[in-house]
Short mmCIF file of C-alpha atoms and ligand atoms in Angstrom, two decimals:
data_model
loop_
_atom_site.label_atom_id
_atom_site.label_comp_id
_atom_site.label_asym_id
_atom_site.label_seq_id
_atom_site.Cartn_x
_atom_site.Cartn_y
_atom_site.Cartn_z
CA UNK A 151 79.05 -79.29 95.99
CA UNK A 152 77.08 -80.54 93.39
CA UNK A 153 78.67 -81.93 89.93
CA UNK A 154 77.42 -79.21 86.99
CA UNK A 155 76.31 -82.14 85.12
CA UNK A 156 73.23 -81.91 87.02
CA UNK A 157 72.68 -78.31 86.46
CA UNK A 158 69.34 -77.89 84.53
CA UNK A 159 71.33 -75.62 81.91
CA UNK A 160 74.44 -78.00 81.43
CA UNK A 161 71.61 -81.03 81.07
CA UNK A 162 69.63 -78.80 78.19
CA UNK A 163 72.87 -78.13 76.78
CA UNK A 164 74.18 -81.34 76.18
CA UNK A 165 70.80 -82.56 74.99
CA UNK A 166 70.66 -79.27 72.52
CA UNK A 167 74.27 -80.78 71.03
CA UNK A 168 72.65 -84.47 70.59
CA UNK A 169 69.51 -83.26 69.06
CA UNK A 170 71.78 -80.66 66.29
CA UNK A 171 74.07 -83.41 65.70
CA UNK A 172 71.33 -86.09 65.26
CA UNK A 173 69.37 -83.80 62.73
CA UNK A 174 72.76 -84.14 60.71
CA UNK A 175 73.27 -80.31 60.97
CA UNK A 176 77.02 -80.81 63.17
CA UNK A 177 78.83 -83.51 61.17
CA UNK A 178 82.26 -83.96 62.58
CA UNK A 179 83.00 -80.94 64.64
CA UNK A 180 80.86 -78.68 62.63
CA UNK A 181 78.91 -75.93 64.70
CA UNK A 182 79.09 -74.10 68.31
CA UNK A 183 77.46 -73.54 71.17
CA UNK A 184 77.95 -69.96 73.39
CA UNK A 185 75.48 -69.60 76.30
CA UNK A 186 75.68 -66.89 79.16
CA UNK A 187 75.18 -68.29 82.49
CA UNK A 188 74.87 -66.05 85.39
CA UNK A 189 77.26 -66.42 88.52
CA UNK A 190 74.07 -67.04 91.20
CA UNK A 191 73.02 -69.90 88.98
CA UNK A 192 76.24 -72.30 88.90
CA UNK A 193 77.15 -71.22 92.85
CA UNK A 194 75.96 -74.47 94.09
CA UNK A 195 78.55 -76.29 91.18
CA UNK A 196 81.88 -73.95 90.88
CA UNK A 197 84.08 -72.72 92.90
CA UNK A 198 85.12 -70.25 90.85
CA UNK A 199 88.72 -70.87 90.81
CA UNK A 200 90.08 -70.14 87.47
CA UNK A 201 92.09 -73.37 86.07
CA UNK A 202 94.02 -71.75 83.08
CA UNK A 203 93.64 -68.37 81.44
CA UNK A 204 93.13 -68.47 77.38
CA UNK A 205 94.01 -65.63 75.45
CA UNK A 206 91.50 -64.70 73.29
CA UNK A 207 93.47 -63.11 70.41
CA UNK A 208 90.33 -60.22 70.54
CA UNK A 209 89.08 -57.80 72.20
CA UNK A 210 85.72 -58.82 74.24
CA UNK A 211 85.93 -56.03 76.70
CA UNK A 212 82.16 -55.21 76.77
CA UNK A 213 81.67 -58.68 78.27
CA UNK A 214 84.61 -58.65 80.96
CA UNK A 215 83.41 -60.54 83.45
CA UNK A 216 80.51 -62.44 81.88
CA UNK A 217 80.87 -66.84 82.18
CA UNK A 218 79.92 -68.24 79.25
CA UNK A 219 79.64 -72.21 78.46
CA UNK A 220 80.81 -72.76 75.21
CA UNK A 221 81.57 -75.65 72.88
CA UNK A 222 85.42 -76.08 72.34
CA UNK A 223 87.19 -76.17 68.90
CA UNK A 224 87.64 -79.01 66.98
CA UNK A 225 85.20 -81.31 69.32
CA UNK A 226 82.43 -83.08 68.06
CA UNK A 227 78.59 -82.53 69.21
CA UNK A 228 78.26 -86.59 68.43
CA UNK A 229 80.65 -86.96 71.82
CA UNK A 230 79.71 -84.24 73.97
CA UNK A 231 76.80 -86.29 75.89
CA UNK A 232 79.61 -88.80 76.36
CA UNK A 233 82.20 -86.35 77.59
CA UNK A 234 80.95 -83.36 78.29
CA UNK A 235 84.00 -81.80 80.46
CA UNK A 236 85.97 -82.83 77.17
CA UNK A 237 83.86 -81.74 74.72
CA UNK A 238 82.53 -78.66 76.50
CA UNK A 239 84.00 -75.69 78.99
CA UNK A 240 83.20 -72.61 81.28
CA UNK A 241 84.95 -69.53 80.82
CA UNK A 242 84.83 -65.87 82.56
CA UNK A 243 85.69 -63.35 80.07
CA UNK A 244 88.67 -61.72 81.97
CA UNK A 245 89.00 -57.91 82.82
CA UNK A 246 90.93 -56.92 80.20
CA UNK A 247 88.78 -58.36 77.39
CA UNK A 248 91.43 -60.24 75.68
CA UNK A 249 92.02 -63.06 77.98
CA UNK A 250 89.44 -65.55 79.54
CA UNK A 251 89.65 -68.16 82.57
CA UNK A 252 88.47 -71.54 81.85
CA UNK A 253 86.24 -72.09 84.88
CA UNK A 254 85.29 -76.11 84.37
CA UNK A 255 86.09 -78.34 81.52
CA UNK A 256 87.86 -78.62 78.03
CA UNK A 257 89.68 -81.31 80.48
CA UNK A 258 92.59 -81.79 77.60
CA UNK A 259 94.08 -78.33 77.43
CA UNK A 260 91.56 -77.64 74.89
CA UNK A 261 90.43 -74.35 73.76
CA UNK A 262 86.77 -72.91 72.99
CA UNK A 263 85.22 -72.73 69.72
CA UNK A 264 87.16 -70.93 66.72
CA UNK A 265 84.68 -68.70 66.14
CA UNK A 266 84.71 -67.32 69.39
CA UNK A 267 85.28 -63.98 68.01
CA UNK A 268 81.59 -64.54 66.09
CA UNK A 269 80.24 -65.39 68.86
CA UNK A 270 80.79 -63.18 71.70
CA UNK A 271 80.84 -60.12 68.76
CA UNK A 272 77.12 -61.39 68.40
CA UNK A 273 76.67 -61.51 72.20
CA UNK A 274 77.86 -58.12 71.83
CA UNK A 275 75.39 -56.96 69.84
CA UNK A 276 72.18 -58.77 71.19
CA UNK A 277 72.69 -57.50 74.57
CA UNK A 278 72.72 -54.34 73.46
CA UNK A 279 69.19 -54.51 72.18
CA UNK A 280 68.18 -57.53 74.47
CA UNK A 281 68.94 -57.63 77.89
CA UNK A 282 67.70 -60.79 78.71
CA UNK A 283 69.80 -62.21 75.52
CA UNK A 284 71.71 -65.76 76.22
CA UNK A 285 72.73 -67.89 73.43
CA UNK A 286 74.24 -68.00 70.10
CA UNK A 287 74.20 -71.00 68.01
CA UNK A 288 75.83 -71.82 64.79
CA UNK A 289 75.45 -74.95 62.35
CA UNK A 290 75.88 -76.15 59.15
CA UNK A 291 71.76 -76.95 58.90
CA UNK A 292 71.52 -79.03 55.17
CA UNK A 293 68.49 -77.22 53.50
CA UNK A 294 69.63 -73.59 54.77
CA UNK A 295 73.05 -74.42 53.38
CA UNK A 296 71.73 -75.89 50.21
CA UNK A 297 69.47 -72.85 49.42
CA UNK A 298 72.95 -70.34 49.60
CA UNK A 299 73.86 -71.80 46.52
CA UNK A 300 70.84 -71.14 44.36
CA UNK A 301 69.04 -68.39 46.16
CA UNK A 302 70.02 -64.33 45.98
CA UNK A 303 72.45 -63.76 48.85
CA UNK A 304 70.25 -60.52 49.96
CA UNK A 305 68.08 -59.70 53.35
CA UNK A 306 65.02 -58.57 51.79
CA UNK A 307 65.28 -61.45 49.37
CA UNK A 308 66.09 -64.40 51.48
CA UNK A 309 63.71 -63.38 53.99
CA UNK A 310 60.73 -63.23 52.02
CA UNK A 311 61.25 -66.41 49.97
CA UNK A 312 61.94 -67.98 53.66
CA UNK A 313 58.55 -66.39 54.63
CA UNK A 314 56.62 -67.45 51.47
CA UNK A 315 57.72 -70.78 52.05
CA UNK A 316 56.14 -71.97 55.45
CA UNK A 317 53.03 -69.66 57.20
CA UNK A 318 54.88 -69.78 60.41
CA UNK A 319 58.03 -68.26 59.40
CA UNK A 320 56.54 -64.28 59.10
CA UNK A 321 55.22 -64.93 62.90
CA UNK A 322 59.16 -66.68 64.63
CA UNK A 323 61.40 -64.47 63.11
CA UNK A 324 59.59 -60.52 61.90
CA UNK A 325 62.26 -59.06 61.85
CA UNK A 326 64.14 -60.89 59.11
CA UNK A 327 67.23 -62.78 58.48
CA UNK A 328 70.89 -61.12 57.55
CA UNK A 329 72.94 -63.02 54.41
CA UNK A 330 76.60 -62.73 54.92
CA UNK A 331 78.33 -63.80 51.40
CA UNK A 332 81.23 -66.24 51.51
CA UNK A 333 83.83 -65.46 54.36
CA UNK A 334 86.96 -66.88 55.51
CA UNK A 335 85.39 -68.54 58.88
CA UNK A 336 87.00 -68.65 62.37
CA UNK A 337 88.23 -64.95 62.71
CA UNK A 338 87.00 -61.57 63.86
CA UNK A 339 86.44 -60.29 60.41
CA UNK A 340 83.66 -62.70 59.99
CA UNK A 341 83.29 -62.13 63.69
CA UNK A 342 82.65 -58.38 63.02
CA UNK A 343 80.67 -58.75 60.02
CA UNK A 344 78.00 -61.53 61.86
CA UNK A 345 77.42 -59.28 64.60
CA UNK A 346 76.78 -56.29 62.46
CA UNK A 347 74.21 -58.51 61.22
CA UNK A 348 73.15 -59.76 64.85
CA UNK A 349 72.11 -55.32 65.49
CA UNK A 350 68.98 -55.93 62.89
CA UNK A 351 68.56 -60.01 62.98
CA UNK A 352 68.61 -62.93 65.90
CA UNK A 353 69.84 -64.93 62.70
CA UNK A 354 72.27 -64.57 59.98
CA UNK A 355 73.27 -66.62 57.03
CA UNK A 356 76.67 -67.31 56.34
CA UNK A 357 76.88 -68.08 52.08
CA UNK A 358 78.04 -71.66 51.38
CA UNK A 359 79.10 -72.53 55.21
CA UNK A 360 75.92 -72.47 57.72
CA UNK A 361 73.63 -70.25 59.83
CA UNK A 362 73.81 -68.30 62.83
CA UNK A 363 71.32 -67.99 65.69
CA UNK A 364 71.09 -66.22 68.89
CA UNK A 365 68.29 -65.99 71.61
CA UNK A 366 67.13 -65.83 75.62
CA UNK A 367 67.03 -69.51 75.41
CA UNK A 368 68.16 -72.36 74.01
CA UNK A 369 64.72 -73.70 72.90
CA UNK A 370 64.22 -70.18 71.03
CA UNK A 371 67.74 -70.13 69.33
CA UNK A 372 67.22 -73.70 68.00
CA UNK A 373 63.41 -72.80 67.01
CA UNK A 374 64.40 -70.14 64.99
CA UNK A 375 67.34 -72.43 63.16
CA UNK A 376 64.58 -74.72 63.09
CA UNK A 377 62.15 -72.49 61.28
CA UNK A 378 64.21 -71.56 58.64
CA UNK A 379 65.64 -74.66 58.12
CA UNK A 380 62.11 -75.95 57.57
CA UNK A 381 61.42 -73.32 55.21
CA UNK A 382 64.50 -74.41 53.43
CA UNK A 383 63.72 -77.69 52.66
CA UNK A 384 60.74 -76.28 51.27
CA UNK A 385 62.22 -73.97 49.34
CA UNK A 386 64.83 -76.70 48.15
CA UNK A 387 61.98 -79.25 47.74
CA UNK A 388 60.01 -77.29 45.44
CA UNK A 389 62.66 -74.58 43.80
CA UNK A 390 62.64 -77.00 40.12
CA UNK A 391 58.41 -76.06 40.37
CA UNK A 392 57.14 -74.62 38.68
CA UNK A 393 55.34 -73.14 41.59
CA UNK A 394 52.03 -72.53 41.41
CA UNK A 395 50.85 -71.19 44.71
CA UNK A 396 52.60 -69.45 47.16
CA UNK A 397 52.06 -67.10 50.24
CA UNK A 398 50.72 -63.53 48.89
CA UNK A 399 52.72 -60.50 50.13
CA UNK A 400 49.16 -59.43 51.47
CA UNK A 401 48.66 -62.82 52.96
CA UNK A 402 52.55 -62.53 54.53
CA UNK A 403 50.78 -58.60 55.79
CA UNK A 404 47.52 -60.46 57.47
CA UNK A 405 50.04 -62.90 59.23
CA UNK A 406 51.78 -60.69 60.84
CA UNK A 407 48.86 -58.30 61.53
CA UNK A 408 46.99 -61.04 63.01
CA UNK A 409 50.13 -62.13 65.09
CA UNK A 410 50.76 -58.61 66.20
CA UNK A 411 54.28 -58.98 65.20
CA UNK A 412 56.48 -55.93 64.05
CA UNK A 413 58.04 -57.19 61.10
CA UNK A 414 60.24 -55.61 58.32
CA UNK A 415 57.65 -54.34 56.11
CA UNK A 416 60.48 -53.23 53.56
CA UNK A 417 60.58 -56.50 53.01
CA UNK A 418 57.61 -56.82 51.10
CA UNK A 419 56.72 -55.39 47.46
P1 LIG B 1 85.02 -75.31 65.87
O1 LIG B 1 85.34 -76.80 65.90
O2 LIG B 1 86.24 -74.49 66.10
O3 LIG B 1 83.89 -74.99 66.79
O4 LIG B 1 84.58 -74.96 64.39
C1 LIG B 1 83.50 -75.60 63.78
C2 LIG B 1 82.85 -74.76 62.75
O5 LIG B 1 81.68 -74.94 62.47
C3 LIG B 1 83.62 -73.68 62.09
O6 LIG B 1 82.76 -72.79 61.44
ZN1 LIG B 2 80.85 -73.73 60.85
#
């Protein structure tokens, strides 16, 4: 059997966590990683025989018997391409809902990310509109976080000063963005509240902490983090203006025309 560390997923995986942390948007063990992986595709690595069983402490039933690899808790994305079977585990989502099996890694009794509950709540609700749906990625991205402090904490709002700010932004993510205010992190009230988000948005801000992202890939979760994070520094970059030009609500309209993408229109005056 092959070691998983040569599965193309774990290898993008790992690399994902260097890249975040080396952009300075994981400092210490800030930010997770969730990412379904389908049973055909780590065959040649697992055997499948369940090392410890983690309760959950809530209830994931609608993904019973889905493997995810997930970051664990308290680990940092600095150490994970050093260690990844510390840093990083496999679980199967048992059949109850509430408990999972740890599959491979999180080699020192550890546990997966504390906001678990955020994440597979998200997973939740992106499958349901997105069956090919796979990741969910949070950080603490500087420019995104920044802009929570001195920006409206409102959909329409964020989302069209994020469009205004960068020509791209109207054409990665149409639909919008979803602006939680400040929550307690790390339980399933945020958990709840992110994925309620997650039904209208593949990204959703949480006030003064970071940013949620979810995706089919890995390269299109961190592209749309990316994007706005882009458009934050912008935004950040140029907020003391005064501003003098800007993208037109029309010009946002020909964008997205032009780009054939279904985007919020609400969300222009
Ligand atoms: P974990 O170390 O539990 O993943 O938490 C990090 C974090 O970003 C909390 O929001
Ligand atoms: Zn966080």
């Amino acid at each position: 059997m092959d070691t998983i560390l040569n599965a193309p997923f774990m290898v993008e995986l790992i690399n994902t966590c260097t890249n975040m942390y080396r952009l300075g948007w994981n400092e210490r063990n800030g930010g997770n990683i969730s990412m379904r992986i389908d049973e055909v595709d780590l065959k040649p690595y697992l055997d499948f025989q369940p090392l410890r069983r983690i309760d959950l402490r809530f209830d994931a039933k609608p993904l019973a018997g889905i493997i995810f690899a997930v970051t664990g808790t308290g680990k940092y994305f600095k150490n994970v391409e050093y260690d990844p079977a510390l840093n990083l585990g496999i679980i199967r989502i048992r059949p109850d809902g509430t408990n999972a099996d740890v599959l491979w890694g999180f080699s020192d009794g550890g546990r997966p990310t504390s906001e678990l509950p955020s994440h597979l709540r998200s997973h939740i609700a992106r499958l349901s509109k997105d069956s090919e749906h796979r990741v969910v990625m949070h950080c603490h991205s500087t420019n995104t976080l920044a802009m929570t402090y001195v920006h409206p904490l409102d959909d329409k709002q964020f989302t069209r000063t994020l469009w205004q700010m960068s020509t791209e932004c109207i054409v990665v993510f149409p639909e919008g963005i979803g602006d939680l205010p400040w929550m307690l992190c790390g339980n399933d009230e945020i958990g709840r509240a992110t994925a309620r988000k997650m039904e209208d948005y593949r990204l959703c801000i949480w006030a003064q902490h970071g940013i949620f992202g979810a995706g089919r890939t890995l390269d299109e979760t961190f592209g749309l983090i990316e994007t706005v994070e882009k458009s934050a520094e912008i935004y950040i970059k140029t907020m003391k203006g005064p501003i003098i030009n800007t993208i037109t609500d029309s010009e946002l309209r020909i964008l997205a025309e032009a780009f054939k993408v279904d985007y919020r229109k609400d969300f222009l005056e």
